[in-house]
């Protein structure tokens, strides 16, 4: 390891949605690029060789590593048991701490929430691959709400901290098109309310027959539908050199795909760039501990190599893309290491410092039914077939007094394998079967078989993803006491929803319920709801904490995602977002990263 190269044009920290597009573009433009990634490189079956299995252990599927106990003292859940998959940190090694900002008296919890996946490709390795564009209005929510009265805003402060994005939909549209082309996404343009300059979608698979009920429900409610854009290739994908095969739904949706059909950023962007001989070096299993500054420049990136040795590297440009919570944490840890210099670049602990503020998730939820008397083969399609933007239309928002809209899409719900369905029973992410051992006798023997027999292949749901109100109080901090295995302060998530979010979520959950009622002739077990009031459930969508803004007073980053007071430091994961958008965020994170890359090529 002694002769490792230590100077690059660009150092990218994190290989997920926000980091990989920058590495791709800059390496192809003849810059030398290093990607430092905390997680391992998990190879597909093809990469491992004929007859071999992929590096995924499949424990990410049901968190069934050995049971462990939370040992951090003083937490509400100290002593509780937990499971960790091989792509998540062990909660005793590197937890997030969660506190409800409106109910600190409830105490704090250790949680895995807010980690996507620590692996080359980041969250795009495990994501559901739903790749929606944001609606045009999502970029201008301050302007769009001027003079409007909102329902469910008792304090009249819902819009107090809302800012517009520093550019509009038209400015990011070419980068959406580019991302759709390079990443490899299937879907349809017709039926979307967004403008498209190009149709780069691959042809979707035939929909699962169960999804027809959802389409019918949407249609009967007057909602316009389209095929849900999914980052899974269904045809030959020239840009990444991948050939499509038969995607297995249980492995593509929300688990690591051993076949490489799901368009994670490893198989779609990084692997082809390395294969094509560009100057892109990937160092997996390397965790960046802090950044060092000299004047307005980042002079060194400090990291630990796979053996735990401390190393440094330097780059003319440094791109932080560790995912929202971890990027904010890295900047704060760097400020504490270097209180004189780095701290002043991010204005850490100074008046007006916004680092960590306006942390966001989504307003989300849905409705689910079990169809009576029919069973469907879920292995013949992907998890989501139909989506609608109609609840993001101006008419819908005006009629219901909402500040912003969202997208709704159906899920075939129980994947193709009984075990994956059992894992997510009741949305607890806790094994259904395991419940039998810990006292839920209705989950054992004959009852368990009957449940499987009755429920397997018959579930259908509709889910929504809507904008969440940005609150100044919702924030990421360094926890003063809880430390990770490297003795660094852990990320502390302090958050709750605004009352208007309840208004949004109730309404969207009801639309999802109506889709089921209208579309499904005979059903049982109708359940609907949202995450409002669920203090810890912050979802897999984490955004904000270092928002970009048109002025230094309003945000941490300038419109090109550069830290305002630093010359060569950029943050391009989901933390740049000032509002969370009415759709799953990853395509927008990728499109923005392509946008930033095109700017970086001009300087
Ligand atoms: C189960 C699941 C389902 C999801 N489904 C969807 C979906 O259908 N659609 C959608 O749009 N989104 C979905 N998401 C969310 C999606 O994964 C994230 O929005 C996206 O990955 C965020 O991109 P990012 O660049 O911010 O971070 P990430 O993609 O998470 O990348 C961050 C990377 O940085 C690395 N890193 C962190 N700290 C360090 C450090 N100190 N040093 C070096 N490397 C570091 C991490 O290991 C990680 O690889 C899902 C997520 C999960 C977990």
XYZ file of C-alpha atoms and ligand atoms in Angstrom:
656
model
C 0.000 0.000 0.000
C 3.016 2.288 0.397
C 3.051 3.514 -3.211
C -0.641 4.467 -3.387
C -1.232 7.534 -5.491
C -2.118 10.479 -3.255
C -2.886 13.368 -5.635
C -5.888 13.575 -7.945
C -7.802 16.203 -9.844
C -10.988 15.110 -8.083
C -11.638 13.176 -4.880
C -15.235 11.929 -4.572
C -16.336 10.679 -1.148
C -19.220 8.210 -1.485
C -20.112 6.167 -4.581
C -23.928 6.403 -4.510
C -26.444 8.561 -6.360
C -24.754 11.899 -5.637
C -21.122 10.829 -6.075
C -20.986 8.420 -9.005
C -22.337 10.764 -11.745
C -19.590 13.294 -10.930
C -16.908 10.587 -11.033
C -18.321 9.325 -14.343
C -18.388 12.708 -16.068
C -15.082 14.040 -14.811
C -13.112 10.840 -15.451
C -14.488 10.725 -19.004
C -13.368 14.337 -19.452
C -9.785 13.244 -18.724
C -9.606 14.298 -15.085
C -7.935 11.923 -12.635
C -10.629 10.824 -10.182
C -10.476 8.902 -6.919
C -13.658 7.534 -5.328
C -13.327 6.741 -1.619
C -16.139 4.477 -0.439
C -16.709 3.276 3.086
C -18.478 0.081 2.032
C -17.351 -3.009 0.190
C -17.515 -3.706 -3.533
C -20.138 -6.449 -3.860
C -19.753 -8.174 -7.192
C -22.553 -9.515 -9.362
C -22.618 -13.172 -10.400
C -21.065 -12.294 -13.747
C -18.216 -10.425 -12.130
C -17.449 -13.373 -9.877
C -17.262 -15.825 -12.753
C -19.263 -18.682 -14.227
C -21.304 -20.699 -11.748
C -20.492 -18.426 -8.820
C -22.943 -16.583 -6.565
C -22.790 -12.812 -6.147
C -21.152 -11.212 -3.100
C -24.535 -10.284 -1.658
C -25.122 -12.422 1.379
C -28.896 -12.202 1.201
C -28.991 -11.183 4.836
C -29.922 -7.708 3.646
C -33.165 -9.463 2.755
C -34.310 -10.274 6.252
C -31.748 -8.778 8.610
C -31.069 -12.252 9.921
C -27.530 -11.898 11.145
C -26.942 -12.941 14.705
C -29.196 -11.195 17.191
C -27.447 -8.422 19.095
C -28.299 -6.120 21.958
C -28.066 -2.331 21.951
C -25.456 -1.489 24.564
C -25.313 2.327 24.360
C -26.213 3.585 27.845
C -28.997 6.069 28.503
C -31.158 5.428 25.428
C -34.855 4.544 25.506
C -34.045 1.288 23.696
C -30.850 0.325 25.547
C -30.970 -3.454 26.012
C -33.321 -4.020 23.062
C -32.345 -6.614 20.472
C -31.559 -5.838 16.857
C -30.322 -7.420 13.640
C -27.890 -5.900 11.175
C -27.423 -6.912 7.570
C -24.011 -6.908 5.958
C -24.609 -3.613 4.185
C -25.697 -1.671 7.251
C -23.507 -0.633 10.151
C -23.795 -2.577 13.368
C -25.818 -0.367 15.726
C -23.198 -0.687 18.443
C -20.433 0.266 16.013
C -21.946 3.304 14.371
C -25.551 4.160 15.236
C -27.702 7.128 14.478
C -29.447 8.627 17.497
C -33.012 9.890 17.057
C -34.889 12.447 19.158
C -38.372 13.786 18.468
C -37.814 17.549 18.346
C -41.296 18.258 19.757
C -41.121 15.616 22.496
C -37.556 15.538 23.881
C -39.042 14.264 27.151
C -39.616 10.932 25.356
C -35.847 10.414 25.321
C -33.562 9.343 22.493
C -33.300 6.086 20.582
C -30.543 4.252 18.825
C -31.672 3.633 15.261
C -30.577 2.320 11.889
C -32.928 4.857 10.266
C -31.178 7.195 7.906
C -28.624 4.715 6.617
C -29.300 3.668 3.032
C -26.589 1.120 2.246
C -22.871 1.181 2.910
C -21.543 -0.451 -0.184
C -20.154 0.599 -3.568
C -23.237 2.077 -5.232
C -24.655 3.280 -1.900
C -28.422 3.290 -1.566
C -28.867 2.556 -5.280
C -27.812 -1.022 -4.553
C -30.801 -1.654 -2.297
C -33.345 0.831 -3.530
C -36.734 0.025 -4.998
C -35.452 1.743 -8.178
C -38.530 4.005 -8.476
C -37.069 6.793 -10.616
C -39.607 9.599 -10.895
C -38.850 13.161 -11.885
C -40.039 15.901 -9.532
C -42.960 18.031 -10.766
C -42.225 21.501 -12.128
C -43.905 23.140 -9.147
C -41.606 21.277 -6.721
C -38.738 23.588 -7.681
C -40.653 26.802 -6.931
C -42.725 26.101 -3.836
C -42.167 29.495 -2.212
C -43.271 31.366 -5.305
C -46.134 28.963 -5.994
C -47.569 29.479 -2.504
C -47.448 33.250 -2.338
C -50.779 34.547 -0.998
C -52.283 31.065 -0.589
C -54.157 29.871 2.504
C -53.235 26.376 3.641
C -55.385 23.956 5.569
C -53.947 22.395 8.725
C -51.525 25.196 9.504
C -52.677 26.395 12.944
C -49.564 28.483 13.632
C -49.541 29.985 10.137
C -45.845 29.117 9.892
C -45.833 26.200 7.456
C -44.211 28.250 4.704
C -41.855 30.271 6.902
C -38.661 28.482 5.847
C -39.594 27.377 2.363
C -37.248 28.599 -0.371
C -37.326 28.018 -4.114
C -34.613 25.919 -5.695
C -32.015 28.215 -7.297
C -33.095 27.003 -10.755
C -36.322 25.842 -12.309
C -37.448 22.570 -13.896
C -36.314 23.658 -17.359
C -32.734 24.030 -16.131
C -32.519 20.512 -14.706
C -34.616 18.829 -17.421
C -31.669 18.008 -19.760
C -29.917 16.363 -16.834
C -32.974 14.260 -16.017
C -32.858 13.115 -19.645
C -29.142 12.395 -19.384
C -29.556 10.437 -16.137
C -32.396 8.384 -17.623
C -30.205 7.526 -20.611
C -26.999 6.699 -18.736
C -28.473 4.992 -15.677
C -30.878 2.735 -17.608
C -34.530 3.252 -16.683
C -37.725 1.750 -18.073
C -41.080 3.540 -18.068
C -43.429 5.656 -20.188
C -43.608 9.403 -20.781
C -47.280 9.507 -21.774
C -49.451 10.347 -18.782
C -46.788 12.257 -16.824
C -47.444 15.924 -16.018
C -43.780 16.813 -16.439
C -42.322 18.104 -19.719
C -39.836 15.763 -21.460
C -37.336 16.933 -24.109
C -36.366 13.325 -24.896
C -37.840 9.921 -24.207
C -34.893 7.830 -23.024
C -36.923 5.154 -21.261
C -36.519 1.500 -22.075
C -39.735 -0.428 -22.722
C -41.403 -1.584 -19.497
C -42.117 -5.262 -18.863
C -45.712 -6.367 -19.237
C -47.565 -5.291 -16.081
C -48.511 -7.879 -13.506
C -52.235 -8.649 -13.848
C -52.779 -7.694 -10.184
C -51.701 -4.131 -10.990
C -54.674 -3.780 -13.330
C -56.857 -3.240 -10.250
C -54.699 -0.293 -9.240
C -54.778 1.169 -12.749
C -58.540 0.782 -12.810
C -58.871 2.435 -9.402
C -56.770 5.392 -10.517
C -58.748 5.687 -13.744
C -62.122 5.582 -11.969
C -60.968 8.413 -9.714
C -60.031 10.416 -12.807
C -56.283 10.136 -12.164
C -54.029 9.978 -15.218
C -51.662 6.993 -15.178
C -48.295 6.047 -16.643
C -45.914 3.119 -16.234
C -43.798 3.682 -13.137
C -40.225 4.534 -14.212
C -37.916 1.928 -12.672
C -34.128 1.796 -12.806
C -34.025 -1.758 -14.097
C -32.921 -2.560 -17.628
C -35.354 -4.481 -19.803
C -33.321 -4.207 -23.027
C -29.676 -4.010 -24.007
C -28.214 -0.915 -22.360
C -25.474 0.466 -24.601
C -24.023 3.113 -22.255
C -23.181 0.588 -19.533
C -22.667 -2.428 -21.794
C -25.268 -4.468 -19.926
C -27.539 -7.026 -21.486
C -31.002 -7.424 -20.025
C -32.243 -10.767 -18.834
C -35.162 -11.866 -16.722
C -35.181 -9.693 -13.602
C -36.318 -11.545 -10.489
C -38.586 -9.180 -8.666
C -37.775 -10.336 -5.139
C -34.110 -9.623 -5.752
C -34.410 -6.416 -7.697
C -36.740 -4.527 -5.411
C -35.131 -3.311 -2.208
C -32.401 -5.958 -2.132
C -29.029 -6.204 -3.795
C -29.452 -7.490 -7.342
C -26.973 -10.332 -7.959
C -27.542 -10.132 -11.723
C -26.825 -6.447 -12.329
C -30.109 -5.621 -14.074
C -31.005 -3.059 -11.445
C -29.234 0.106 -12.524
C -27.236 0.875 -9.404
C -24.409 3.360 -9.802
C -21.741 0.636 -9.744
C -23.026 -1.285 -12.759
C -24.387 1.714 -14.652
C -21.696 4.372 -14.136
C -18.539 3.377 -12.264
C -17.875 -0.100 -13.653
C -18.120 0.936 -17.325
C -15.895 3.967 -16.741
C -13.178 1.815 -15.193
C -13.664 -0.813 -17.926
C -13.267 1.824 -20.632
C -9.843 2.689 -19.241
C -10.547 6.162 -17.864
C -8.487 7.488 -14.988
C -10.970 6.504 -12.255
C -9.709 4.705 -9.175
C -12.146 3.198 -6.693
C -11.005 2.481 -3.160
C -13.683 0.518 -1.312
C -13.664 -0.158 2.454
C -12.114 3.272 3.024
C -13.902 5.547 5.471
C -13.189 9.259 5.295
C -12.740 10.579 8.825
C -12.313 14.313 8.198
C -11.259 17.019 5.769
C -8.456 19.495 6.381
C -8.457 23.047 5.051
C -5.785 25.536 4.217
C -7.258 28.983 3.670
C -10.343 28.573 1.474
C -9.204 25.241 0.058
C -9.554 21.657 1.202
C -5.950 20.562 1.300
C -6.270 16.989 2.535
C -8.831 14.238 2.813
C -8.109 11.972 5.786
C -9.314 8.396 5.656
C -8.738 4.948 7.073
C -7.769 2.246 4.617
C -9.238 -1.284 4.731
C -6.705 -2.269 7.412
C -7.649 0.720 9.583
C -4.450 2.663 8.831
C -4.719 6.435 8.630
C -4.039 7.857 5.178
C -4.418 11.167 3.360
C -5.041 12.131 -0.214
C -5.551 15.461 -1.923
C -7.702 16.654 -4.787
C -8.045 19.925 -6.670
C -11.783 19.359 -6.181
C -13.326 17.516 -3.240
C -16.876 16.184 -3.613
C -18.709 15.036 -0.485
C -21.525 12.576 -1.305
C -21.927 10.414 1.803
C -25.778 10.672 1.988
C -27.575 13.438 3.834
C -26.912 12.639 7.492
C -23.389 11.317 7.021
C -22.241 14.237 4.853
C -23.387 16.762 7.431
C -21.699 14.663 10.089
C -18.439 14.545 8.113
C -18.422 18.337 7.715
C -19.134 18.812 11.418
C -16.454 16.308 12.456
C -13.996 18.116 10.180
C -14.923 21.422 11.820
C -14.275 19.970 15.273
C -10.900 18.572 14.126
C -9.919 21.933 12.647
C -11.763 24.627 14.641
C -9.575 27.435 13.293
C -9.789 26.846 9.595
C -12.314 24.283 8.377
C -14.906 25.367 10.958
C -14.985 28.879 9.536
C -15.545 27.562 5.996
C -18.832 25.963 7.076
C -19.498 28.611 9.762
C -19.752 25.819 12.341
C -21.291 27.085 15.594
C -21.250 30.659 14.291
C -24.305 32.920 14.159
C -26.326 32.125 11.091
C -24.784 28.672 10.620
C -27.271 26.507 8.732
C -25.217 23.304 8.552
C -27.464 20.439 9.663
C -30.661 22.554 9.494
C -33.769 21.810 7.411
C -33.208 18.066 7.451
C -36.004 16.447 5.438
C -37.636 13.140 4.728
C -40.865 12.585 2.826
C -44.492 12.661 3.817
C -45.338 9.069 2.912
C -47.759 6.196 3.456
C -50.431 4.363 1.499
C -53.126 1.702 1.551
C -53.051 -2.065 1.142
C -55.621 -4.759 0.436
C -55.713 -8.496 0.122
C -57.629 -9.580 -2.936
C -60.238 -12.253 -2.269
C -60.239 -15.492 -4.157
C -57.371 -14.798 -6.547
C -53.637 -15.361 -6.430
C -51.056 -13.764 -8.710
C -47.534 -14.715 -9.709
C -45.504 -11.735 -8.567
C -42.298 -13.037 -10.114
C -43.329 -12.068 -13.631
C -43.031 -8.298 -13.321
C -41.333 -5.613 -11.257
C -42.857 -4.382 -8.015
C -44.530 -1.239 -9.302
C -46.445 -0.976 -12.555
C -48.542 2.216 -12.516
C -48.035 5.713 -11.198
C -50.000 8.960 -11.252
C -49.013 12.628 -10.925
C -52.580 13.908 -10.718
C -52.217 14.721 -7.007
C -49.455 17.167 -7.887
C -51.719 19.208 -10.170
C -52.580 22.810 -9.316
C -56.297 21.961 -9.291
C -55.842 19.183 -6.749
C -53.691 21.348 -4.469
C -56.054 24.321 -4.663
C -59.091 22.146 -3.985
C -57.524 20.752 -0.811
C -55.493 23.716 0.466
C -52.153 21.912 0.238
C -48.792 23.599 -0.241
C -47.298 20.895 -2.475
C -48.129 17.635 -4.150
C -46.806 14.154 -4.518
C -46.795 11.008 -6.593
C -48.757 7.805 -6.083
C -47.736 4.404 -7.419
C -48.887 0.877 -6.920
C -46.837 -1.944 -5.437
C -47.541 -5.584 -6.039
C -46.658 -5.708 -2.353
C -45.458 -9.155 -1.421
C -42.632 -9.666 -3.885
C -42.161 -13.143 -5.288
C -40.937 -15.061 -2.296
C -42.899 -15.977 0.836
C -39.880 -15.124 2.942
C -39.732 -11.544 1.694
C -43.418 -11.109 2.352
C -43.022 -12.544 5.836
C -40.204 -10.149 6.544
C -42.275 -7.052 5.905
C -45.508 -8.249 7.530
C -47.183 -5.244 9.134
C -44.391 -3.090 7.703
C -42.315 -3.800 10.768
C -39.251 -5.065 8.945
C -39.205 -7.726 11.640
C -39.475 -11.346 10.683
C -43.035 -12.589 10.755
C -41.847 -16.028 11.741
C -39.587 -14.614 14.388
C -42.675 -13.120 16.018
C -43.774 -16.663 16.801
C -40.710 -17.265 18.911
C -41.089 -14.110 20.921
C -44.652 -14.693 22.017
C -47.004 -14.034 19.099
C -48.549 -17.492 18.999
C -50.825 -16.552 16.123
C -47.665 -16.516 14.016
C -46.792 -20.179 14.575
C -47.412 -23.593 13.007
C -50.826 -24.054 11.376
C -51.692 -20.360 11.764
C -48.470 -19.359 10.015
C -49.157 -21.750 7.142
C -52.694 -20.484 6.806
C -51.487 -16.915 6.774
C -48.996 -17.673 4.033
C -51.541 -19.609 2.046
C -54.102 -16.851 2.376
C -51.873 -13.850 1.880
C -49.246 -14.965 -0.593
C -49.727 -13.621 -4.083
C -52.868 -11.650 -3.251
C -51.717 -8.348 -1.842
C -51.844 -5.030 -3.624
C -51.023 -1.573 -2.365
C -50.787 2.029 -3.441
C -48.098 4.223 -1.909
C -47.599 7.980 -1.931
C -44.518 10.146 -1.690
C -45.155 13.823 -0.986
C -43.233 16.957 -0.006
C -42.529 17.509 3.671
C -42.569 21.012 5.179
C -38.993 22.202 5.892
C -38.581 23.160 9.558
C -35.588 25.035 10.960
C -35.780 22.862 14.111
C -35.424 19.622 12.126
C -31.707 19.071 12.168
C -28.631 16.875 12.247
C -26.109 17.382 15.023
C -23.144 15.494 16.413
C -24.279 13.568 19.469
C -22.228 14.763 22.452
C -21.928 11.307 24.078
C -22.561 8.512 21.586
C -19.444 7.601 19.597
C -18.703 5.186 16.804
C -16.089 2.436 16.812
C -13.478 4.940 15.627
C -14.345 7.154 18.650
C -16.005 9.779 16.454
C -19.242 11.478 17.507
C -22.319 9.869 15.949
C -25.026 11.566 13.932
C -28.009 12.828 15.950
C -31.274 13.200 14.029
C -33.652 15.665 15.714
C -36.909 15.854 13.831
C -40.680 15.784 13.640
C -43.363 16.671 11.117
C -45.263 19.965 10.835
C -49.086 19.853 11.385
C -49.633 20.642 7.700
C -47.788 17.409 6.872
C -50.620 15.593 8.629
C -53.117 17.306 6.354
C -51.079 16.231 3.306
C -50.580 12.663 4.502
C -54.204 12.065 5.537
C -55.416 13.217 2.171
C -52.920 11.179 0.167
C -53.548 8.078 2.271
C -57.232 8.505 1.584
C -56.647 8.776 -2.182
C -54.602 5.558 -2.001
C -57.446 3.910 -0.105
C -59.975 5.069 -2.679
C -57.817 3.654 -5.484
C -58.114 0.249 -3.838
C -61.832 0.617 -3.102
C -62.626 1.708 -6.656
C -60.330 -0.736 -8.413
C -60.533 -4.003 -6.498
C -63.851 -5.880 -6.704
C -63.444 -8.061 -3.603
C -60.895 -7.428 -0.921
C -60.210 -7.873 2.780
C -57.895 -6.355 5.349
C -57.928 -2.833 4.043
C -55.267 -0.868 5.866
C -54.249 2.697 5.155
C -52.200 5.356 6.843
C -49.041 7.411 6.921
C -45.897 7.895 8.963
C -47.303 11.031 10.640
C -46.918 10.641 14.398
C -44.394 7.833 14.034
C -41.429 9.472 15.658
C -38.604 7.243 14.463
C -39.787 6.200 11.013
C -37.794 8.657 8.918
C -37.745 6.430 5.839
C -35.026 5.631 3.400
C -35.335 9.054 1.834
C -33.036 11.484 3.616
C -32.489 14.975 2.313
C -31.482 18.468 3.385
C -29.096 19.466 6.160
C -26.808 21.388 3.777
C -29.288 23.029 1.477
C -28.318 25.082 -1.541
C -29.692 28.583 -1.899
C -29.321 31.737 -3.954
C -27.551 33.516 -1.089
C -25.067 32.671 1.671
C -27.599 33.767 4.303
C -30.170 31.175 3.213
C -28.106 28.055 2.652
C -24.876 26.146 3.183
C -24.176 25.652 -0.523
C -24.240 27.933 -3.531
C -26.446 27.008 -6.514
C -23.663 24.749 -7.871
C -23.471 22.845 -4.564
C -20.182 24.507 -3.535
C -19.785 25.345 0.159
C -20.166 29.135 0.014
C -16.874 30.034 1.688
C -14.715 27.237 0.249
C -13.138 27.266 -3.196
C -13.026 23.539 -3.953
C -15.555 21.786 -1.655
C -18.872 20.509 -3.073
C -21.713 18.474 -1.515
C -23.826 16.547 -4.001
C -25.784 13.834 -2.148
C -29.374 14.423 -1.043
C -28.360 16.995 1.579
C -28.405 19.841 -0.977
C -32.210 19.730 -1.311
C -34.131 22.692 0.187
C -37.465 20.878 -0.284
C -37.891 17.145 -0.553
C -39.908 16.993 -3.772
C -43.131 15.147 -4.393
C -41.464 11.909 -5.498
C -38.688 9.488 -4.585
C -35.468 11.511 -4.617
C -32.753 9.456 -6.266
C -33.243 10.387 -9.910
C -33.191 14.064 -8.902
C -29.990 13.542 -6.872
C -28.427 11.899 -9.930
C -29.679 14.575 -12.345
C -28.356 17.320 -10.088
C -24.991 15.571 -9.828
C -24.787 15.498 -13.642
C -25.688 19.207 -13.597
C -22.913 19.980 -11.088
C -20.449 17.888 -13.114
C -21.172 19.951 -16.226
C -20.454 23.098 -14.208
C -17.205 21.619 -12.835
C -16.017 21.014 -16.378
C -16.220 24.750 -17.043
C -13.954 25.863 -14.186
C -34.595 -0.175 0.950
C -34.495 1.131 0.219
C -35.390 1.420 -0.816
C -35.294 2.634 -1.495
N -36.100 2.840 -2.582
C -35.949 3.973 -3.316
C -36.670 4.136 -4.534
O -37.412 3.264 -4.982
N -36.497 5.303 -5.222
C -35.683 6.296 -4.779
O -35.598 7.346 -5.427
N -34.957 6.148 -3.643
C -35.061 5.003 -2.916
N -34.284 4.824 -1.800
C -33.417 5.923 -1.370
C -32.104 5.983 -2.140
O -31.320 4.871 -1.830
C -31.386 7.268 -1.750
O -32.233 8.372 -2.033
C -30.084 7.518 -2.501
O -29.249 6.407 -2.493
C -29.382 8.697 -1.845
O -28.256 9.061 -2.590
P -27.025 9.765 -1.860
O -26.008 10.081 -2.890
O -27.567 10.862 -1.031
O -26.462 8.661 -0.842
P -26.085 7.132 -1.049
O -26.560 6.625 -2.346
O -26.514 6.418 0.179
O -24.493 7.147 -1.113
C -23.697 7.487 -0.006
C -22.443 6.631 -0.022
O -21.463 7.251 0.799
C -20.779 6.254 1.531
N -20.197 6.902 2.721
C -20.865 7.376 3.804
N -19.994 7.916 4.680
C -18.764 7.777 4.143
C -17.462 8.134 4.585
N -17.272 8.779 5.748
N -16.402 7.810 3.796
C -16.572 7.167 2.603
N -17.805 6.820 2.131
C -18.880 7.134 2.892
C -21.855 5.250 1.848
O -21.305 3.986 2.200
C -22.666 5.230 0.552
O -22.171 4.276 -0.346
C -34.332 3.606 -1.109
C -33.428 3.311 -0.080
C -33.497 2.073 0.567
C -32.484 1.787 1.644
